[in-house]
Tab-separated table of C-alpha atoms and ligand atoms in Angstrom:
chain	number	residue	atom	x	y	z
A	1	GLU	CA	-15.895	-50.034	-84.639
A	2	ASN	CA	-12.725	-52.096	-84.213
A	3	ASN	CA	-11.825	-49.941	-81.231
A	4	PHE	CA	-14.763	-51.340	-79.249
A	5	GLU	CA	-15.050	-54.775	-77.702
A	6	PHE	CA	-18.156	-56.591	-76.517
A	7	VAL	CA	-17.206	-58.461	-73.329
A	8	ARG	CA	-19.155	-60.885	-71.130
A	9	VAL	CA	-18.596	-60.751	-67.364
A	10	SER	CA	-20.462	-62.249	-64.404
A	11	ILE	CA	-22.378	-59.966	-62.064
A	12	PRO	CA	-22.577	-60.838	-58.348
A	13	ASP	CA	-25.939	-61.259	-56.588
A	14	PRO	CA	-27.011	-58.105	-54.722
A	15	LYS	CA	-25.989	-57.911	-51.045
A	16	GLU	CA	-27.779	-55.869	-48.361
A	17	GLY	CA	-28.391	-52.304	-49.688
A	18	GLU	CA	-27.556	-53.262	-53.271
A	19	PHE	CA	-29.792	-53.712	-56.317
A	20	LEU	CA	-29.448	-55.079	-59.824
A	21	VAL	CA	-30.609	-53.156	-62.906
A	22	ARG	CA	-31.220	-54.325	-66.434
A	23	ASN	CA	-30.707	-51.502	-68.931
A	24	LYS	CA	-33.452	-50.957	-71.504
A	25	TRP	CA	-32.142	-47.914	-73.358
A	26	MET	CA	-28.849	-46.091	-73.599
A	27	SER	CA	-27.761	-42.830	-75.107
A	28	VAL	CA	-24.846	-42.210	-77.431
A	29	ASP	CA	-23.680	-38.609	-77.448
A	30	PRO	CA	-21.066	-36.573	-79.310
A	31	TYR	CA	-19.330	-35.529	-76.046
A	32	MET	CA	-18.247	-39.159	-75.607
A	33	ARG	CA	-15.748	-38.623	-78.420
A	34	GLY	CA	-13.826	-36.208	-76.190
A	35	ARG	CA	-13.578	-38.883	-73.511
A	36	MET	CA	-11.818	-41.163	-76.002
A	37	ARG	CA	-8.585	-39.243	-75.812
A	38	GLU	CA	-6.280	-38.302	-72.960
A	39	THR	CA	-6.785	-34.615	-72.337
A	40	LYS	CA	-7.580	-32.493	-69.344
A	41	SER	CA	-11.293	-31.747	-69.462
A	42	TYR	CA	-14.393	-31.188	-67.356
A	43	ILE	CA	-14.911	-34.954	-67.407
A	44	SER	CA	-12.420	-37.818	-67.122
A	45	SER	CA	-11.234	-39.839	-70.118
A	46	PHE	CA	-12.630	-43.329	-70.629
A	47	GLN	CA	-10.202	-46.037	-69.509
A	48	LEU	CA	-8.942	-48.722	-71.878
A	49	ASN	CA	-10.406	-52.181	-71.179
A	50	LYS	CA	-13.066	-50.778	-68.849
A	51	PRO	CA	-16.739	-50.331	-69.765
A	52	LEU	CA	-17.659	-46.965	-71.192
A	53	GLU	CA	-20.185	-44.774	-69.393
A	54	GLY	CA	-23.189	-42.824	-70.571
A	55	GLY	CA	-26.839	-42.081	-69.937
A	56	SER	CA	-29.109	-45.108	-69.628
A	57	VAL	CA	-32.581	-46.052	-68.494
A	58	GLY	CA	-33.151	-49.445	-66.937
A	59	GLN	CA	-35.398	-51.429	-64.628
A	60	VAL	CA	-34.585	-52.833	-61.195
A	61	ILE	CA	-34.778	-56.646	-61.401
A	62	GLU	CA	-33.440	-57.640	-57.958
A	63	SER	CA	-33.185	-55.472	-54.876
A	64	LYS	CA	-32.011	-55.498	-51.278
A	65	ASN	CA	-32.428	-51.728	-51.041
A	66	ASN	CA	-35.644	-50.236	-49.572
A	67	LYS	CA	-35.553	-47.168	-51.814
A	68	PHE	CA	-35.282	-49.051	-55.123
A	69	LYS	CA	-37.892	-51.754	-55.607
A	70	VAL	CA	-38.103	-54.463	-58.256
A	71	GLY	CA	-39.888	-52.949	-61.270
A	72	ASP	CA	-38.725	-49.359	-60.648
A	73	TYR	CA	-37.344	-47.538	-63.686
A	74	VAL	CA	-34.076	-45.691	-63.131
A	75	LEU	CA	-31.911	-43.181	-64.955
A	76	SER	CA	-28.160	-43.457	-64.475
A	77	ASN	CA	-24.814	-42.958	-66.126
A	78	PHE	CA	-24.197	-46.740	-66.327
A	79	GLY	CA	-24.829	-47.091	-70.043
A	80	TRP	CA	-22.838	-49.250	-72.483
A	81	ARG	CA	-23.788	-52.416	-70.552
A	82	GLU	CA	-26.802	-54.657	-70.137
A	83	TYR	CA	-26.796	-55.185	-66.373
A	84	TRP	CA	-25.231	-53.334	-63.479
A	85	LEU	CA	-25.176	-53.555	-59.729
A	86	SER	CA	-25.678	-50.443	-57.615
A	87	LYS	CA	-23.964	-50.513	-54.209
A	88	ASP	CA	-26.186	-47.887	-52.585
A	89	GLY	CA	-28.196	-46.030	-55.239
A	90	SER	CA	-25.788	-43.131	-55.602
A	91	GLY	CA	-25.972	-41.498	-59.024
A	92	VAL	CA	-29.266	-43.291	-59.704
A	93	THR	CA	-32.564	-41.399	-60.171
A	94	LYS	CA	-35.999	-43.012	-60.226
A	95	ILE	CA	-38.171	-41.996	-63.191
A	96	ASP	CA	-41.924	-42.207	-63.630
A	97	PRO	CA	-42.977	-44.162	-66.756
A	98	ASN	CA	-46.476	-42.671	-66.461
A	99	VAL	CA	-45.242	-39.135	-67.103
A	100	ALA	CA	-43.425	-39.860	-70.376
A	101	PRO	CA	-42.005	-42.845	-72.290
A	102	ILE	CA	-38.917	-43.971	-70.382
A	103	HIS	CA	-36.474	-43.295	-73.217
A	104	SER	CA	-37.509	-39.623	-73.438
A	105	TYR	CA	-35.558	-39.129	-70.181
A	106	LEU	CA	-32.446	-39.552	-72.341
A	107	GLY	CA	-33.570	-36.967	-74.902
A	108	VAL	CA	-36.197	-34.299	-74.937
A	109	LEU	CA	-36.867	-34.629	-71.172
A	110	GLY	CA	-33.261	-35.437	-70.380
A	111	MET	CA	-29.743	-34.182	-70.855
A	112	THR	CA	-30.101	-32.987	-74.445
A	113	GLY	CA	-33.407	-31.177	-73.810
A	114	LEU	CA	-31.930	-29.506	-70.746
A	115	THR	CA	-28.882	-28.460	-72.791
A	116	ALA	CA	-31.076	-26.642	-75.306
A	117	TYR	CA	-33.113	-25.047	-72.507
A	118	ILE	CA	-30.131	-23.810	-70.492
A	119	GLY	CA	-28.192	-22.734	-73.555
A	120	LEU	CA	-30.915	-20.539	-74.960
A	121	LEU	CA	-32.628	-19.210	-71.862
A	122	LYS	CA	-29.699	-18.821	-69.490
A	123	PHE	CA	-26.784	-18.138	-71.821
A	124	GLY	CA	-28.697	-16.764	-74.807
A	125	GLU	CA	-30.650	-14.732	-72.237
A	126	LEU	CA	-33.764	-15.220	-74.321
A	127	LYS	CA	-36.805	-13.641	-72.681
A	128	ASP	CA	-40.475	-13.758	-73.701
A	129	ASN	CA	-41.729	-11.864	-76.778
A	130	ASN	CA	-38.627	-11.563	-78.909
A	131	ASP	CA	-40.411	-10.597	-82.102
A	132	ASN	CA	-37.415	-8.990	-83.690
A	133	ASN	CA	-34.803	-11.489	-82.572
A	134	THR	CA	-33.219	-13.811	-85.084
A	135	VAL	CA	-31.790	-17.063	-83.742
A	136	PHE	CA	-29.527	-19.302	-85.820
A	137	VAL	CA	-29.027	-22.928	-84.711
A	138	SER	CA	-26.556	-25.378	-86.256
A	139	ALA	CA	-27.042	-29.177	-86.196
A	140	ALA	CA	-30.616	-27.955	-85.998
A	141	SER	CA	-32.368	-31.291	-86.494
A	142	GLY	CA	-30.336	-33.102	-83.834
A	143	ALA	CA	-31.302	-33.823	-80.233
A	144	VAL	CA	-30.144	-30.495	-78.809
A	145	GLY	CA	-30.630	-28.403	-81.939
A	146	SER	CA	-34.236	-29.415	-82.634
A	147	VAL	CA	-35.296	-28.488	-79.101
A	148	ALA	CA	-33.303	-25.238	-79.196
A	149	CYS	CA	-35.048	-24.262	-82.446
A	150	GLN	CA	-38.491	-24.857	-80.966
A	151	ILE	CA	-37.799	-23.084	-77.673
A	152	ALA	CA	-36.672	-20.078	-79.711
A	153	LYS	CA	-39.959	-20.264	-81.655
A	154	ILE	CA	-41.940	-20.478	-78.391
A	155	LYS	CA	-40.160	-17.296	-77.321
A	156	GLY	CA	-41.274	-15.561	-80.509
A	157	CYS	CA	-38.002	-15.465	-82.437
A	158	HIS	CA	-37.320	-15.720	-86.140
A	159	VAL	CA	-35.486	-19.059	-86.296
A	160	VAL	CA	-33.083	-20.303	-88.944
A	161	GLY	CA	-31.482	-23.747	-88.753
A	162	SER	CA	-28.656	-25.467	-90.551
A	163	THR	CA	-28.643	-29.198	-91.129
A	164	GLY	CA	-27.241	-31.859	-93.442
A	165	SER	CA	-30.050	-33.292	-95.578
A	166	LEU	CA	-33.223	-32.404	-97.423
A	167	GLU	CA	-35.258	-34.742	-95.209
A	168	LYS	CA	-33.978	-32.899	-92.124
A	169	VAL	CA	-34.720	-29.505	-93.705
A	170	LYS	CA	-38.266	-30.676	-94.377
A	171	TRP	CA	-38.759	-31.855	-90.788
A	172	LEU	CA	-37.510	-28.520	-89.450
A	173	LEU	CA	-39.883	-26.544	-91.646
A	174	ASP	CA	-42.954	-28.803	-91.480
A	175	GLN	CA	-42.799	-30.246	-87.957
A	176	ALA	CA	-40.582	-27.977	-85.872
A	177	ARG	CA	-42.054	-25.023	-87.778
A	178	ILE	CA	-38.964	-22.886	-87.897
A	179	ASP	CA	-38.804	-20.029	-90.380
A	180	ASN	CA	-35.946	-21.109	-92.618
A	181	ALA	CA	-33.576	-24.035	-92.897
A	182	LEU	CA	-30.488	-24.541	-95.008
A	183	ASN	CA	-28.805	-27.778	-96.064
A	184	TYR	CA	-25.121	-26.971	-95.536
A	185	LYS	CA	-24.054	-30.024	-97.525
A	186	GLU	CA	-26.000	-28.783	-100.528
A	187	VAL	CA	-24.885	-25.135	-100.364
A	188	GLY	CA	-21.305	-26.084	-99.443
A	189	GLU	CA	-19.602	-25.097	-96.185
A	190	ASP	CA	-17.894	-22.116	-97.819
A	191	ASN	CA	-21.267	-20.670	-98.796
A	192	ILE	CA	-23.016	-20.872	-95.412
A	193	SER	CA	-22.108	-17.260	-94.750
A	194	SER	CA	-23.669	-15.899	-97.951
A	195	GLU	CA	-26.699	-18.154	-97.466
A	196	LEU	CA	-27.179	-16.772	-93.961
A	197	ARG	CA	-27.010	-13.233	-95.331
A	198	LYS	CA	-30.064	-14.067	-97.421
A	199	LEU	CA	-31.962	-15.912	-94.666
A	200	CYS	CA	-31.138	-13.421	-91.890
A	201	PRO	CA	-31.094	-10.075	-93.769
A	202	ASN	CA	-31.156	-8.071	-90.524
A	203	GLY	CA	-28.402	-10.132	-88.898
A	204	ILE	CA	-28.355	-12.756	-86.133
A	205	ASP	CA	-29.094	-11.905	-82.495
A	206	ILE	CA	-28.221	-15.319	-81.064
A	207	TYR	CA	-26.153	-18.073	-82.617
A	208	PHE	CA	-26.554	-21.441	-80.853
A	209	ASP	CA	-23.416	-23.266	-81.966
A	210	ASN	CA	-23.409	-27.065	-82.045
A	211	VAL	CA	-20.893	-27.400	-84.860
A	212	GLY	CA	-17.992	-24.887	-84.744
A	213	GLY	CA	-15.641	-24.559	-87.749
A	214	LYS	CA	-17.185	-23.034	-90.869
A	215	HIS	CA	-20.572	-22.663	-89.211
A	216	LEU	CA	-19.088	-20.507	-86.470
A	217	GLU	CA	-17.233	-18.378	-89.005
A	218	ALA	CA	-20.385	-17.928	-91.065
A	219	ALA	CA	-22.356	-16.906	-87.991
A	220	LEU	CA	-19.654	-14.425	-86.941
A	221	ASP	CA	-19.926	-12.830	-90.387
A	222	ASN	CA	-23.627	-12.254	-89.839
A	223	MET	CA	-24.003	-11.319	-86.178
A	224	LYS	CA	-25.810	-8.150	-85.153
A	225	VAL	CA	-23.980	-5.626	-83.007
A	226	PHE	CA	-24.220	-6.785	-79.351
A	227	GLY	CA	-25.323	-10.262	-80.490
A	228	LYS	CA	-24.632	-13.391	-78.455
A	229	ILE	CA	-22.964	-16.622	-79.419
A	230	VAL	CA	-23.743	-19.596	-77.191
A	231	LEU	CA	-21.039	-22.218	-77.585
A	232	CYS	CA	-22.724	-25.542	-76.918
A	233	GLY	CA	-20.658	-27.910	-79.044
A	234	MET	CA	-18.271	-28.109	-81.999
A	235	ILE	CA	-18.963	-31.503	-83.509
A	236	SER	CA	-17.174	-30.639	-86.772
A	237	GLN	CA	-13.917	-30.573	-84.802
A	238	TYR	CA	-14.192	-33.645	-82.554
A	239	ASN	CA	-12.540	-36.132	-84.883
A	240	LEU	CA	-9.700	-33.832	-85.899
A	241	PRO	CA	-6.281	-33.940	-84.272
A	242	PRO	CA	-5.577	-30.673	-82.370
A	243	SER	CA	-3.244	-29.395	-85.103
A	244	GLN	CA	-6.078	-29.546	-87.639
A	245	GLN	CA	-8.786	-27.993	-85.482
A	246	SER	CA	-9.792	-24.606	-86.791
A	247	GLY	CA	-10.470	-21.498	-84.784
A	248	PRO	CA	-12.601	-18.922	-86.579
A	249	SER	CA	-10.374	-16.788	-88.802
A	250	ASN	CA	-12.748	-13.832	-88.325
A	251	LEU	CA	-12.884	-13.710	-84.520
A	252	PHE	CA	-11.981	-10.022	-84.656
A	253	LEU	CA	-15.620	-9.447	-85.628
A	254	ALA	CA	-16.493	-10.270	-82.016
A	255	ILE	CA	-14.768	-7.023	-81.068
A	256	THR	CA	-16.072	-4.793	-83.800
A	257	ASN	CA	-19.609	-6.059	-83.197
A	258	ARG	CA	-19.236	-6.134	-79.366
A	259	LEU	CA	-20.409	-9.744	-79.191
A	260	LYS	CA	-20.837	-11.815	-76.084
A	261	ILE	CA	-19.532	-15.362	-76.580
A	262	GLN	CA	-19.999	-17.947	-73.861
A	263	GLY	CA	-19.503	-21.679	-73.589
A	264	PHE	CA	-21.367	-23.816	-71.082
A	265	ILE	CA	-21.610	-27.406	-69.852
A	266	VAL	CA	-25.038	-28.758	-68.996
A	267	ARG	CA	-23.852	-30.759	-65.987
A	268	ASP	CA	-23.284	-27.451	-64.112
A	269	HIS	CA	-27.033	-26.782	-64.302
A	270	TYR	CA	-28.819	-29.890	-63.086
A	271	HIS	CA	-30.274	-27.886	-60.191
A	272	LEU	CA	-32.643	-26.398	-62.834
A	273	LEU	CA	-34.094	-29.824	-63.719
A	274	ASN	CA	-37.425	-29.268	-61.954
A	275	GLU	CA	-38.016	-25.914	-63.639
A	276	PHE	CA	-37.044	-27.562	-66.937
A	277	TYR	CA	-39.412	-30.533	-66.421
A	278	THR	CA	-42.293	-28.176	-65.611
A	279	ASN	CA	-41.832	-26.012	-68.706
A	280	MET	CA	-40.911	-28.805	-71.085
A	281	SER	CA	-43.874	-30.996	-70.018
A	282	LYS	CA	-46.189	-28.031	-70.536
A	283	TRP	CA	-44.779	-27.294	-74.002
A	284	ILE	CA	-44.994	-30.973	-75.001
A	285	SER	CA	-48.636	-31.213	-73.888
A	286	GLN	CA	-49.385	-28.036	-75.875
A	287	GLU	CA	-47.666	-29.654	-78.889
A	288	LYS	CA	-45.221	-26.785	-79.053
A	289	ILE	CA	-42.270	-29.160	-78.904
A	290	LYS	CA	-41.973	-32.095	-81.267
A	291	TRP	CA	-39.081	-34.482	-81.467
A	292	GLN	CA	-37.642	-37.332	-83.422
A	293	GLU	CA	-35.628	-40.337	-82.360
A	294	THR	CA	-33.327	-42.631	-84.280
A	295	VAL	CA	-33.243	-46.049	-82.648
A	296	VAL	CA	-30.525	-48.639	-83.136
A	297	GLU	CA	-31.310	-52.066	-81.696
A	298	GLY	CA	-28.893	-54.084	-79.589
A	299	LEU	CA	-25.997	-53.193	-77.310
A	300	GLU	CA	-23.607	-54.797	-79.806
A	301	ASN	CA	-24.601	-52.043	-82.265
A	302	ALA	CA	-23.895	-49.156	-79.854
A	303	PRO	CA	-20.483	-48.357	-81.420
A	304	LYS	CA	-22.143	-48.144	-84.845
A	305	ALA	CA	-24.806	-45.814	-83.420
A	306	PHE	CA	-22.168	-43.638	-81.788
A	307	ILE	CA	-20.088	-43.339	-84.968
A	308	ALA	CA	-23.234	-42.562	-86.995
A	309	LEU	CA	-23.590	-39.283	-85.054
A	310	PHE	CA	-20.519	-37.989	-86.864
A	311	LYS	CA	-21.935	-38.919	-90.246
A	312	GLY	CA	-25.283	-37.250	-89.615
A	313	GLU	CA	-27.146	-40.560	-89.846
A	314	ASN	CA	-29.454	-39.635	-86.980
A	315	ILE	CA	-32.414	-37.345	-87.019
A	316	GLY	CA	-33.284	-36.231	-83.507
A	317	LYS	CA	-31.967	-38.143	-80.523
A	318	MET	CA	-29.808	-41.170	-81.263
A	319	LEU	CA	-30.740	-44.019	-78.907
A	320	VAL	CA	-29.754	-47.629	-78.491
A	321	LYS	CA	-32.506	-50.046	-77.473
A	322	ILE	CA	-30.969	-52.816	-75.433
B	401	NDP	P1	-27.074	-34.518	-82.551
B	401	NDP	O1	-28.330	-35.247	-82.286
B	401	NDP	O2	-27.151	-33.124	-83.064
B	401	NDP	O3	-26.197	-35.417	-83.514
B	401	NDP	C1	-25.055	-34.926	-84.112
B	401	NDP	C2	-25.378	-34.204	-85.436
B	401	NDP	O4	-24.303	-33.325	-85.730
B	401	NDP	C3	-25.435	-35.133	-86.639
B	401	NDP	O5	-26.705	-35.724	-86.787
B	401	NDP	C4	-25.098	-34.202	-87.782
B	401	NDP	O6	-26.299	-33.616	-88.275
B	401	NDP	C5	-24.261	-33.107	-87.118
B	401	NDP	N1	-22.853	-33.208	-87.563
B	401	NDP	C6	-22.024	-34.252	-87.436
B	401	NDP	N2	-20.814	-33.978	-87.953
B	401	NDP	C7	-20.909	-32.713	-88.445
B	401	NDP	C8	-20.006	-31.848	-89.114
B	401	NDP	N3	-18.749	-32.232	-89.380
B	401	NDP	N4	-20.434	-30.619	-89.476
B	401	NDP	C9	-21.704	-30.218	-89.221
B	401	NDP	N5	-22.607	-30.992	-88.588
B	401	NDP	C10	-22.209	-32.212	-88.203
B	401	NDP	O7	-26.181	-34.515	-81.225
B	401	NDP	P2	-26.522	-33.769	-79.872
B	401	NDP	O8	-27.764	-33.002	-80.042
B	401	NDP	O9	-26.419	-34.743	-78.780
B	401	NDP	O10	-25.304	-32.757	-79.728
B	401	NDP	C11	-25.239	-31.572	-80.526
B	401	NDP	C12	-24.055	-30.731	-80.077
B	401	NDP	O11	-24.270	-30.312	-78.735
B	401	NDP	C13	-22.724	-31.479	-80.079
B	401	NDP	O12	-21.725	-30.605	-80.517
B	401	NDP	C14	-22.526	-31.848	-78.628
B	401	NDP	O13	-21.175	-32.030	-78.293
B	401	NDP	C15	-23.138	-30.636	-77.949
B	401	NDP	N6	-23.581	-30.864	-76.581
B	401	NDP	C16	-23.114	-30.012	-75.625
B	401	NDP	C17	-23.521	-30.123	-74.336
B	401	NDP	C18	-23.009	-29.148	-73.317
B	401	NDP	O14	-23.226	-29.347	-72.122
B	401	NDP	N7	-22.330	-28.074	-73.730
B	401	NDP	C19	-24.437	-31.199	-73.911
B	401	NDP	C20	-24.933	-32.005	-75.013
B	401	NDP	C21	-24.493	-31.836	-76.300
B	401	NDP	P3	-26.382	-32.974	-89.766
B	401	NDP	O15	-27.008	-33.979	-90.646
B	401	NDP	O16	-27.230	-31.771	-89.562
B	401	NDP	O17	-24.990	-32.663	-90.208
C-alpha cells in the first residue's frame, strides 16, 4: 500500500464539448499488476506519479457536450480517481441504469463477464449440448471464473472448479451449481493433480486457466486426448520476479495428448459485446447466472482492495465504491 499515493488536484471547469464526471464505482483487476512493471505487453505500463487507469462507472455532473447530459451514467477507463474531465467523449460509453445496476457493467455484464464468455465459447469452442464434456476452471469463485463455470453448466458440461476457501466451495456448489469444487489450499497445491483425477475420472476436455503454476500442471496431467486449454490468466505468477515464474514441467503432455492451448485478451473481442449482452441478460433473467461482489468503500481503500485480490479476500467481483 505504501507504493500508492492519494493526491488532490484541481479540475478545470468544462469548456465547449467537454463534460465532467464523478465516479461512483471502480474496478480493481489482477491484470493491473502487470502494468506495474516495465515490460513490453499488450497494454502500456502505468507511469510513476500519474493516476492509474481502470474500469469505472460514473455520472455526468456538468456538461457542455450534446451527447453526454447531466445525470447520464458512463463507463470508462478513468478509474482510480473521483472526478475526471472528458475532452470529447472518446473512450466513454453511456450505460442504462434501468437494464442492470450500474456496477454490474464492471463485472458480470462487463469486462470480466465478457472474458468468461469469449474464453469458453470462442477459444474453448464450447457448443450446445456437451453432455460428456468436463470443464475445469481455476479461481472458480472469482469474477471471471464464476461466470465461466456457469456458462459451462448452461452448455451442459460437467464442471469442476478450484478455489481457495470452504465458503467459496460452498457458493460454487450451492449457488453456481457446479458439479464438484476443490479447495486447493486445503488439499495442498501438490495434490491438485491427484484430486482432479478423482473429480474428473474420464479426464478434462477444457481447462479454463486463471491461475497458471501448479494448477496448470495439474490440469495438464489430467487432460483428455485432443483437449483444449484456454489460457486466460496466471494470477499465481503475477507477483513473482521473472526468474521465479514457473512454466509447467509437464508441457510435453500437450504433445502426447495432442492438446490445443491458446491464450487470449478480452480487449480484442469488444465487437462481440452486443451478442454478449443479449445472451448474458437472458441467462441472468432465467436465473442461470448468479454472481457475487465484494465491495470496498472509498477511493482511499482502492490499493487495499487491489492487493486483496492476490490474497483471495474477494468472492466474485472486487469493486470499490467511491
Ligand atoms: P478474481 O475475481 O478471480 O480474483 C482473483 C482470485 O484469484 C482471488 O480471489 C483468488 O481466489 C485467486 N488467487 C489469487 N492468488 C492466487 C494464487 N497464488 N493461486 C491460486 N489462486 C489465486 O479475478 P478476475 O476474475 O478479475 O481474474 C481472474 C483471472 O483472469 C486473472 O488471472 C486475470 O488476470 C485473468 N483475466 C484475463 C483477462 C484476459 O483478457 N485474458 C481479462 C480479465 C481477467 P482463491 O480464493 O480461489 O484463491
